[in-house]
Short mmCIF file of C-alpha atoms and ligand atoms in Angstrom, two decimals:
data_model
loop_
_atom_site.label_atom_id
_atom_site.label_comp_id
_atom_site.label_asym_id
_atom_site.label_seq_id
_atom_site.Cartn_x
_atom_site.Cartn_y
_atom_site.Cartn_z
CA UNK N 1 147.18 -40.47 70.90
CA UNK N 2 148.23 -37.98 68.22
CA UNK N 3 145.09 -36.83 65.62
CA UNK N 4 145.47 -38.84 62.70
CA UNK N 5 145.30 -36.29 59.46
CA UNK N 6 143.45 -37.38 57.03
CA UNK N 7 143.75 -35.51 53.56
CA UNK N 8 141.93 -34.87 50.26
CA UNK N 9 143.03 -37.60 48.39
CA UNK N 10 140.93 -40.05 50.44
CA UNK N 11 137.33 -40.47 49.08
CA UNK N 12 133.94 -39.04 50.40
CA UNK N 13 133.03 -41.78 51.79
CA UNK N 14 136.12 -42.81 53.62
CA UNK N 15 136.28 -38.84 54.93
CA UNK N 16 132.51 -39.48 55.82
CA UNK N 17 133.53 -41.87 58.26
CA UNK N 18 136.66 -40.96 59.64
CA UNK N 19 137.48 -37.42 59.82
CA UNK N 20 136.61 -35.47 63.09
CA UNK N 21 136.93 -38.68 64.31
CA UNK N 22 139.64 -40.14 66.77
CA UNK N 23 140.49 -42.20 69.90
CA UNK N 24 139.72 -40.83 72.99
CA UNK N 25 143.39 -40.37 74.68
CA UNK N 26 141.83 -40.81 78.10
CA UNK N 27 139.86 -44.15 77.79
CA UNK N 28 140.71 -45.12 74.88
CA UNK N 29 137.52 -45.57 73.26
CA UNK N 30 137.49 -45.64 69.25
CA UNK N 31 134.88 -43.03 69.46
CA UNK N 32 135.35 -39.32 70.73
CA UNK N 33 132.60 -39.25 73.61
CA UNK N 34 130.04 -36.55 74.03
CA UNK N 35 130.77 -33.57 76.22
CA UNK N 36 127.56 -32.34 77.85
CA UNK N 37 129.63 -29.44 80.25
CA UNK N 38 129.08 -25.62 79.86
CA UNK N 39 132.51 -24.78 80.71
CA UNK N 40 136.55 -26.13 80.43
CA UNK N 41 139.41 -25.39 82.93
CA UNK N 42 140.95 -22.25 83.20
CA UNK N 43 144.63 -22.19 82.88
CA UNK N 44 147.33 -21.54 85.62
CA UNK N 45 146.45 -17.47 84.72
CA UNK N 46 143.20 -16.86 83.33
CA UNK N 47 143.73 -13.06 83.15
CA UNK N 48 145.42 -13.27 79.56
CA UNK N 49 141.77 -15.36 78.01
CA UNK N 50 139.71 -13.02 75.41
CA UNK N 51 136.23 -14.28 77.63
CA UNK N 52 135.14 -13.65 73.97
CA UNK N 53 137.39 -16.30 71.75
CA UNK N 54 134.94 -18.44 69.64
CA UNK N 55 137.79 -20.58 68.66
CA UNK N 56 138.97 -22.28 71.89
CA UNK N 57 137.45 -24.34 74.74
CA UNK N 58 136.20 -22.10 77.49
CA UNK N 59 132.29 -21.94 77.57
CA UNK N 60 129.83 -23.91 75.24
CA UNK N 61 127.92 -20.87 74.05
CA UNK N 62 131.73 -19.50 72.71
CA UNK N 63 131.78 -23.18 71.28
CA UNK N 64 132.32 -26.96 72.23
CA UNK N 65 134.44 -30.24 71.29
CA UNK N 66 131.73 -31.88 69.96
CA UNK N 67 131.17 -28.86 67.42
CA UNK N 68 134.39 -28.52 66.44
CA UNK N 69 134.83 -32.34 65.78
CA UNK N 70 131.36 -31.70 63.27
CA UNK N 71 133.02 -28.78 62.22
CA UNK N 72 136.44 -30.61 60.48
CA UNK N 73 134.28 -33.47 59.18
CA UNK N 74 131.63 -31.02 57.56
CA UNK N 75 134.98 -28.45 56.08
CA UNK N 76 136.35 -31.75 54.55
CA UNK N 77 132.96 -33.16 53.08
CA UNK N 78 132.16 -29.87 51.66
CA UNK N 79 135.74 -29.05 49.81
CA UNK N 80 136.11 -25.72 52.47
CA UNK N 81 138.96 -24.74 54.36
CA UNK N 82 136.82 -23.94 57.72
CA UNK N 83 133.34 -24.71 58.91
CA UNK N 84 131.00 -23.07 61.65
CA UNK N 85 128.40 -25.72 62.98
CA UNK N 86 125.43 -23.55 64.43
CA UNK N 87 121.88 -24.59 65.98
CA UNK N 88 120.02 -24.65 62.65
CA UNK N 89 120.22 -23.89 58.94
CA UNK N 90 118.27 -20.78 59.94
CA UNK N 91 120.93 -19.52 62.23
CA UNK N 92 123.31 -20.24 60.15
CA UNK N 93 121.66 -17.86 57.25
CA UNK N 94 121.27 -15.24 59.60
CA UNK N 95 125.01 -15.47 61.59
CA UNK N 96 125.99 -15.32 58.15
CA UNK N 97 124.07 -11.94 57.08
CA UNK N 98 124.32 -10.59 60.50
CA UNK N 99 128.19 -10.28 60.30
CA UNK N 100 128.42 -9.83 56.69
CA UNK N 101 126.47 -6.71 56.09
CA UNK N 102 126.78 -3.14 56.89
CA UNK N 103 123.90 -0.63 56.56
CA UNK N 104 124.10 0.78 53.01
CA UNK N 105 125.04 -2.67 51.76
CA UNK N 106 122.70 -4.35 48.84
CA UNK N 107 121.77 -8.10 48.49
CA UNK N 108 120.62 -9.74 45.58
CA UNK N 109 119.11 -13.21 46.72
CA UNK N 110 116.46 -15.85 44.77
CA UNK N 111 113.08 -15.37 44.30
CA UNK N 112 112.62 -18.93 45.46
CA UNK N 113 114.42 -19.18 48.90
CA UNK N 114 113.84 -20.69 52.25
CA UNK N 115 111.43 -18.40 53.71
CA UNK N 116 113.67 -16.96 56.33
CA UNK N 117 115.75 -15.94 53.90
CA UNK N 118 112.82 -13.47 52.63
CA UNK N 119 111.72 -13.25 56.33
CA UNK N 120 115.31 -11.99 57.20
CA UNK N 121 116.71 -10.22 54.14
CA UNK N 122 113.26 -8.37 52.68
CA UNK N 123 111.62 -7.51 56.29
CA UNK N 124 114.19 -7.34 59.03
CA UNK N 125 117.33 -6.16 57.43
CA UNK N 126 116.25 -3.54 54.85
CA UNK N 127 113.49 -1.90 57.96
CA UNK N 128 115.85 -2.18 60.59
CA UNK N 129 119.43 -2.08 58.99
CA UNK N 130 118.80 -0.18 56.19
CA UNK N 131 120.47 -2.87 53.39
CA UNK N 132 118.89 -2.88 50.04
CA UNK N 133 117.64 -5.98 48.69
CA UNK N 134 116.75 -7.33 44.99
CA UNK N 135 114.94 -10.09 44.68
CA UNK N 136 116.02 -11.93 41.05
CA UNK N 137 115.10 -15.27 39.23
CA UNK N 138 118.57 -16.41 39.88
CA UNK N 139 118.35 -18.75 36.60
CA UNK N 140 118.46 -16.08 34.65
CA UNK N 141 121.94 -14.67 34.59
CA UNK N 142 121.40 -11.72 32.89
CA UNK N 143 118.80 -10.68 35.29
CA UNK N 144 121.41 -10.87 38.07
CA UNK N 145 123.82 -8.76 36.01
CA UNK N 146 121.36 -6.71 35.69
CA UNK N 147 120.46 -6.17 39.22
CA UNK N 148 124.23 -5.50 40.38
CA UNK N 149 124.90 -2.37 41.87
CA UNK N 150 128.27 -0.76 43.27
CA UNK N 151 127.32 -1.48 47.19
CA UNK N 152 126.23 -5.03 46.23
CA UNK N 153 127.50 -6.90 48.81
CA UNK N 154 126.51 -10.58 48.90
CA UNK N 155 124.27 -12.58 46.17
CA UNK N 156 122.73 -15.40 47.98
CA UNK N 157 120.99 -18.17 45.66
CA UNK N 158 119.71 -21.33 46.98
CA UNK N 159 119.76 -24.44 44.39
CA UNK N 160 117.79 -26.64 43.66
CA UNK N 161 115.61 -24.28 45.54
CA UNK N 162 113.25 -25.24 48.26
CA UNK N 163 110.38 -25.98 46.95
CA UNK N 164 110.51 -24.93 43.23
CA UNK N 165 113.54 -27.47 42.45
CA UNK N 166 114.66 -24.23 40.51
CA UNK N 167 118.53 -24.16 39.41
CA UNK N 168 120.99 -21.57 38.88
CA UNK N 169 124.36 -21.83 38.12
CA UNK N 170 126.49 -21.45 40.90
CA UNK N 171 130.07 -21.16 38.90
CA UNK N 172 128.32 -18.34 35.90
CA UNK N 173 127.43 -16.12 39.48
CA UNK N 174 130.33 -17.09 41.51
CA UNK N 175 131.82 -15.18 38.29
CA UNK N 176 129.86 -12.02 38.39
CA UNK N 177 129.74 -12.03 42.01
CA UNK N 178 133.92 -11.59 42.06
CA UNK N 179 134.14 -9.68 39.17
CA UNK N 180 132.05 -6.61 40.77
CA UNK N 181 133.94 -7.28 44.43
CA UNK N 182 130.84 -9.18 46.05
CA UNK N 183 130.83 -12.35 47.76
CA UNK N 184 128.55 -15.28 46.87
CA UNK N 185 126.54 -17.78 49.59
CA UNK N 186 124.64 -21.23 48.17
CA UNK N 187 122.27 -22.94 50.43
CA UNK N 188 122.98 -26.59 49.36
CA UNK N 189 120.53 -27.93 51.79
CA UNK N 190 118.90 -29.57 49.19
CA UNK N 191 121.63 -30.82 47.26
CA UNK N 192 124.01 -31.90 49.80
CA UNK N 193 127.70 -32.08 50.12
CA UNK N 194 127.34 -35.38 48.36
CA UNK N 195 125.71 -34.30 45.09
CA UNK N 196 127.11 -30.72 45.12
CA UNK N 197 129.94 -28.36 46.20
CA UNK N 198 129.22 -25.16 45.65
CA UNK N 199 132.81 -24.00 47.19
CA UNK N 200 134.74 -25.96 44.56
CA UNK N 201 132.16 -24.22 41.82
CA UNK N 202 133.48 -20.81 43.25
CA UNK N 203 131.11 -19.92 46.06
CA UNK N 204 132.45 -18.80 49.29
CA UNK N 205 130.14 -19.95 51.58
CA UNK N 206 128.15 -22.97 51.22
CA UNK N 207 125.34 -23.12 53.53
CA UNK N 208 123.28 -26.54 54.92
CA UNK N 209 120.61 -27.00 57.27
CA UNK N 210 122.49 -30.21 59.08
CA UNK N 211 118.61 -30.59 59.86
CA UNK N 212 117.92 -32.46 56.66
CA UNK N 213 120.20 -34.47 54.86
CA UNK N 214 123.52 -34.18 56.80
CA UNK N 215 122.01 -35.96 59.96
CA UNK N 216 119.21 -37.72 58.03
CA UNK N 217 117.11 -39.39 60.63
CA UNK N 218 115.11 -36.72 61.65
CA UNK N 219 115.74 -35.94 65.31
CA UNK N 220 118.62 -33.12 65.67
CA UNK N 221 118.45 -29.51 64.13
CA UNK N 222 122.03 -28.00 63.17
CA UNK N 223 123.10 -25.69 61.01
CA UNK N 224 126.55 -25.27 58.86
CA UNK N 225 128.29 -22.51 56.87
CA UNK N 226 131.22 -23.60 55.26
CA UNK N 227 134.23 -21.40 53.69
CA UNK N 228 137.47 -19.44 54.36
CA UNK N 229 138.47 -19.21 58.16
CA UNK N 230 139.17 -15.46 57.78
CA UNK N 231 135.37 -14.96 56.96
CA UNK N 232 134.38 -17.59 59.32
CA UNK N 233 135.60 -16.85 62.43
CA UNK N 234 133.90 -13.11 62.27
CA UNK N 235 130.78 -15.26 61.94
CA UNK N 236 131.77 -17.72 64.58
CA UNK N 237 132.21 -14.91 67.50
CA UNK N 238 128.41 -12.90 66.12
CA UNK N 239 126.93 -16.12 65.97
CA UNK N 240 128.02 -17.60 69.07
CA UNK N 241 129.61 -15.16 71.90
CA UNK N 242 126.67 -12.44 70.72
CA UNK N 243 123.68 -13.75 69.22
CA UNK N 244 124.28 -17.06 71.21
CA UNK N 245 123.22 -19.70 68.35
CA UNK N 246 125.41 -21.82 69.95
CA UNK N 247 124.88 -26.17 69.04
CA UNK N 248 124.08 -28.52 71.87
CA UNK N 249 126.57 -30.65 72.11
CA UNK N 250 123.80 -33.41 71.99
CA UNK N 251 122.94 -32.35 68.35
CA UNK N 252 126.45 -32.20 67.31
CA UNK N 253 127.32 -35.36 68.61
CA UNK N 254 123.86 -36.78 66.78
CA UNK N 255 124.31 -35.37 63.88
CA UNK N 256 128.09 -36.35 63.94
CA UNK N 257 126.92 -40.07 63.73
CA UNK N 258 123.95 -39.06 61.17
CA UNK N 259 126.65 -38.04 59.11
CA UNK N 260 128.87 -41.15 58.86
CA UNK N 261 126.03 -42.62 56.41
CA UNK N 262 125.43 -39.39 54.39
CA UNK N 263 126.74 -41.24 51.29
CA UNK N 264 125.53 -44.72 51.25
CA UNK N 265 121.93 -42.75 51.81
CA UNK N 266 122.05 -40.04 49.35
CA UNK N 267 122.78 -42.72 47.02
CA UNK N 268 119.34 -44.39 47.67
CA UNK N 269 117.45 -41.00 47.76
CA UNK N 270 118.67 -40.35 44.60
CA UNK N 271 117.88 -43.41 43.04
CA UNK N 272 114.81 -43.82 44.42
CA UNK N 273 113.91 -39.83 43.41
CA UNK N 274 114.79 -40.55 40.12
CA UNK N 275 112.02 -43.35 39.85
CA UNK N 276 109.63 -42.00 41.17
CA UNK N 277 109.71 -38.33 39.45
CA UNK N 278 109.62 -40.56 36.10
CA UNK N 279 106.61 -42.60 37.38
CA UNK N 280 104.90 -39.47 38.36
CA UNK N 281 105.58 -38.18 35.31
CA UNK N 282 103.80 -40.33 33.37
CA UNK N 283 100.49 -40.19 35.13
CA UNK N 284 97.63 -38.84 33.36
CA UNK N 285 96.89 -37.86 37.30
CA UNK N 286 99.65 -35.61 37.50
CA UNK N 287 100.02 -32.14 36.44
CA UNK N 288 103.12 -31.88 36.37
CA UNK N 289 106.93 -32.48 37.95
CA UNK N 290 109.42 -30.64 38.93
CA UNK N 291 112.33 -32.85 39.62
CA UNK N 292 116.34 -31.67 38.06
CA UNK N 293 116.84 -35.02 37.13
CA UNK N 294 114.33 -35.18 34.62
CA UNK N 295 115.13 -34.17 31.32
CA UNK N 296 111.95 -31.61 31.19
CA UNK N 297 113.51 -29.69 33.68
CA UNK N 298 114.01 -26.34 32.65
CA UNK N 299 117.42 -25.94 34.15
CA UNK N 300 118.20 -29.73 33.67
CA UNK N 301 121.79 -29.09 31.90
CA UNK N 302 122.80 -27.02 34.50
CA UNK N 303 121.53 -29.18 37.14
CA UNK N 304 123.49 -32.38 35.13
CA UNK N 305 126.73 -29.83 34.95
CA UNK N 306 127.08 -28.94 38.37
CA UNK N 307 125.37 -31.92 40.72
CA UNK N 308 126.60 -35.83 40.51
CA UNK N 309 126.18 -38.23 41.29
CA UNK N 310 122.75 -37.54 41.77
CA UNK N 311 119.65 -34.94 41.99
CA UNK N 312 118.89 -35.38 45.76
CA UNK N 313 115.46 -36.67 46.77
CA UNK N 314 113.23 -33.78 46.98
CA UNK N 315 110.52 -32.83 44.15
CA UNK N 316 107.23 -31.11 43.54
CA UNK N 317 104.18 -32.15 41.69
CA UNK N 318 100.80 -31.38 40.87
CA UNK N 319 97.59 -33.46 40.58
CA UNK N 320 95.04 -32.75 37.70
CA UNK N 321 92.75 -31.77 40.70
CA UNK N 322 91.29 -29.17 42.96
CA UNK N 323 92.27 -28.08 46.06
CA UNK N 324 90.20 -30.75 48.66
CA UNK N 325 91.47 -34.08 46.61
CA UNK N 326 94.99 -32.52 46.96
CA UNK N 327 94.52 -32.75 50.86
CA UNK N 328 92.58 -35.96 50.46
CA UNK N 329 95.57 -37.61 48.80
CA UNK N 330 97.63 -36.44 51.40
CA UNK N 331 94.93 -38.00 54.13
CA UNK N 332 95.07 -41.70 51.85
CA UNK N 333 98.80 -41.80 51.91
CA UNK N 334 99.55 -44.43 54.18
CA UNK N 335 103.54 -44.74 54.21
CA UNK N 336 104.35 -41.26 53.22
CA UNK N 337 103.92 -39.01 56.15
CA UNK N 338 102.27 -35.75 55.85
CA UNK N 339 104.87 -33.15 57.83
CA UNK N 340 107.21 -30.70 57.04
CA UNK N 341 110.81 -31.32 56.86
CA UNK N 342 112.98 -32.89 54.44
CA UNK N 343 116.03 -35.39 54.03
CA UNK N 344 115.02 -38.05 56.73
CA UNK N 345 115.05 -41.17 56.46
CA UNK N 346 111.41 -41.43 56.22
CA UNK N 347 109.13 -39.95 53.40
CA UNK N 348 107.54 -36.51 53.91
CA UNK N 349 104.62 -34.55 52.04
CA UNK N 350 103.29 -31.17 52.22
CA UNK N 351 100.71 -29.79 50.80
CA UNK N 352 101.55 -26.23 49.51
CA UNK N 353 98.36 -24.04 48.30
CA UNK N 354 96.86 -21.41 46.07
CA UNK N 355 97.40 -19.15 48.98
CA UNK N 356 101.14 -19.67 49.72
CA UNK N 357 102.32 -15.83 50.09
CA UNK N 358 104.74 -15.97 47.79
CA UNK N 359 103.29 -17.86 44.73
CA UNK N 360 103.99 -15.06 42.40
CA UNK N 361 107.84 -15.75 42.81
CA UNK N 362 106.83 -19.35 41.60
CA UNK N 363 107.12 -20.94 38.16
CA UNK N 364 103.24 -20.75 36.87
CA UNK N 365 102.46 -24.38 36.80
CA UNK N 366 102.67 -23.59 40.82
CA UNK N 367 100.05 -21.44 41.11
CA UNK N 368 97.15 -23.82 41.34
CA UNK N 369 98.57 -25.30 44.95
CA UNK N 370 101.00 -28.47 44.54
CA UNK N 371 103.05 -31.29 46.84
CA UNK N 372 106.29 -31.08 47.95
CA UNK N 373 108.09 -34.77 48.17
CA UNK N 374 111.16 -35.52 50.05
CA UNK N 375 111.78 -39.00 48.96
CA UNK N 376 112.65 -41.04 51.89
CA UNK N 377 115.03 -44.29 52.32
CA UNK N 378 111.70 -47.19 52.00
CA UNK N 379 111.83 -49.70 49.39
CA UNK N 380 111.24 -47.89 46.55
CA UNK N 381 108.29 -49.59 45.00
CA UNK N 382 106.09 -49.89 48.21
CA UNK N 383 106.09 -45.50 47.88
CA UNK N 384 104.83 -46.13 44.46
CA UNK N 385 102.09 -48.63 45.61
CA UNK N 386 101.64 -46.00 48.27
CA UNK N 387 101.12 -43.19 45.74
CA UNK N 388 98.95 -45.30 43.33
CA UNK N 389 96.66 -46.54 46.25
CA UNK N 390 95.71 -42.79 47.16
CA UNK N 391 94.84 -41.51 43.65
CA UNK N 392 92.53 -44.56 43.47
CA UNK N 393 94.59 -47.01 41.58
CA UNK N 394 96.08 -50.28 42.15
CA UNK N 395 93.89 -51.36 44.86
CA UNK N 396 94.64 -51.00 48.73
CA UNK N 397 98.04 -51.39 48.36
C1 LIG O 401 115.10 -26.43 56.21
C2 LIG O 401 115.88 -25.48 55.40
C3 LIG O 401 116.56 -24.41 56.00
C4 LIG O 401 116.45 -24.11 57.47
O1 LIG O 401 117.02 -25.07 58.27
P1 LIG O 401 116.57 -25.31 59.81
O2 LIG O 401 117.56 -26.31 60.27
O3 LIG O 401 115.15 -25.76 59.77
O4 LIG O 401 116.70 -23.99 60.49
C5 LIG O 401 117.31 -23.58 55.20
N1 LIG O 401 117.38 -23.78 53.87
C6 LIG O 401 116.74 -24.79 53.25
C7 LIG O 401 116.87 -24.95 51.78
C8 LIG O 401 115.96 -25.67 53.99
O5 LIG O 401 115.31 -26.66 53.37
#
């Protein structure tokens, strides 16, 4: 069986499906089968093999078939010429800094970022590397100008951030990154490939936590960086052959069929996101909303310019309430469940309080403790009836 090629003019949806896919040449199966073994055949002469080629099939932790098949479906979903599928989002932001930086090097990143991103950047690598860091409202694109310096290295912004919903515009600091010979990373985790490409906005690495959206159901962690293979496969060999954040080819293959659906579901998050930030948004109940669909979004035109179809399903509100009924909501909700995570199939709620360490990187209207919804795939209505029925209203729903 020859690989079928399968090229950009076919549609997300199509590429969704097919690509990485192909029939297995030994049975004949329609579907590539998982691999579970830690090592391939050696060849005739083995003596010629770099034992440390990340590329090739020689030892899972150097990287496996069922990886590499993720790997060309998640390149061609996300508009990149090369993809590295690691064992989470988080080792997939730190393979990334890991190989990029140098000591002496500076990073600018969001105020609002996944916390390992602070974890990683602001404790770990400026103490024990010696990189500078600058932490920036990355909406404000005069305050990243600002913050440039000669040995600035990598700006790494996260949008919508995670779990501000803050925007920045990825094209305006793709711009400023190049122009002063840095390179700039997007975490599109809560975007997704289907609502956003940062790489075709001028990023050169888009980063998502396969965790969440990509395999959607909940049960497999993966990570992704996507850009140029020149870049990549330095990160492929620290990441793997060295640091050893190697994917199980379980995951892969998990997340592989997670994947096939991405579109068809991010439509209904979206959709159902939508509604419900504008019913929340009219409750006297509620404090306030940050979704980047709505049009009170501070970054809303931005958000409209650079994500479509849709806004994902992930927002934040606030009850006109103290801290106990915030939990107590929480404790009523009978369909949404109370965990973290985000992007599965089922609805998720956390409650995120006064003492969050870094609530003076947050917008104000966060400072008095708030929720953080990821809208799941349920009828859309019954998490309305849900929401209503824990506030007090509309009955036991
Ligand atoms: C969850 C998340 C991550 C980390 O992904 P893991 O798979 O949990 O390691 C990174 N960035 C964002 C925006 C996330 O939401």
């Amino acid at each position: 069986m020859t690989k079928r090629q399968y090229g950009d003019e076919l549609g997300f949806s199509t590429r969704a499906i097919h690509v990485g896919n192909d029939v297995d040449g030994e049975t004949g199966a329609i579907r590539r089968p998982i691999t579970m073994a830690n090592s391939y055949q050696l060849p005739y002469d083995p003596t010629e093999l770099n034992w440390s080629d990340a590329g090739g099939l020689l030892y899972t932790r150097n990287g496996g078939c069922n990886q590499h098949y993720l790997q060309q479906k998640l390149a061609s979903l996300a508009g990149g010429e090369d993809c590295v599928v690691l064992a989470s989002g988080v080792a997939a932001l730190s393979g990334l800094f890991f190989s990029l930086l140098q000591s002496g090097d500076h990073v600018i990143f969001s105020s609002v970022t996944y916390i390992a991103v602070y974890r990683l950047l602001h404790e770990l690598f400026n103490n024990k590397f010696n990189i500078a860091t600058t932490i920036v409202d990355t909406s404000d694109i005069e305050a990243i100008r600002a913050a440039i310096r000669p040995e600035t290295k990598l700006i790494h912004i996260e949008t919508p951030s995670n779990p501000v919903l803050g925007i920045s515009d990825i094209r305006a600091i793709s711009e400023i990154a190049h122009s002063n010979n840095a390179l700039l990373s997007v975490d599109n985790t809560l975007a997704s490939p289907f609502n956003q490409r940062p790489i075709e906005l001028g990023a050169d690495f888009c980063i998502e936590s396969l965790t969440k959206y990509i395999n959607g159901h909940g049960d497999a962690m993966g990570g992704a960086i996507i850009g140029d293979t020149k870049l990549l496969n330095q990160i492929r060999t620290q990441s793997q052959v060295n640091l050893g954040a190697t994917i199980s080819p379980f995951n892969a293959c998990l997340i592989m069929r997670g994947v096939v659906t991405l579109p068809l579901r991010m439509k209904q998050h979206n959709e159902s996101a939508m509604k419900i930030a504008e019913f929340l948004n009219e409750q006297d109940w509620v404090r306030f909303v940050a979704y980047p669909g709505l049009k009170n979004h501070r970054q809303h035109n931005i958000a409209a310019a650079q994500m479509s179809p849709g806004f994902g399903g992930v927002l934040s509100f606030g009850l006109n309430a103290d801290h106990e009924s915030h939990n107590r909501f929480v404790d009523k909700l009978k369909i949404i469940t109370p965990a973290v995570s985000l992007g599965h199939d089922e609805s998720l709620i956390v409650f995120i309080g006064e003492n969050d360490e870094r609530q003076h990187l947050y917008p104000n209207e966060f400072h008095n403790g708030f929720l953080r919804l990821s809208i799941g795939l349920e009828d859309t209505n019954d998490l309305i009836k849900d929401l209503q029925q824990a506030i007090g209203l509309g009955g036991r729903g």
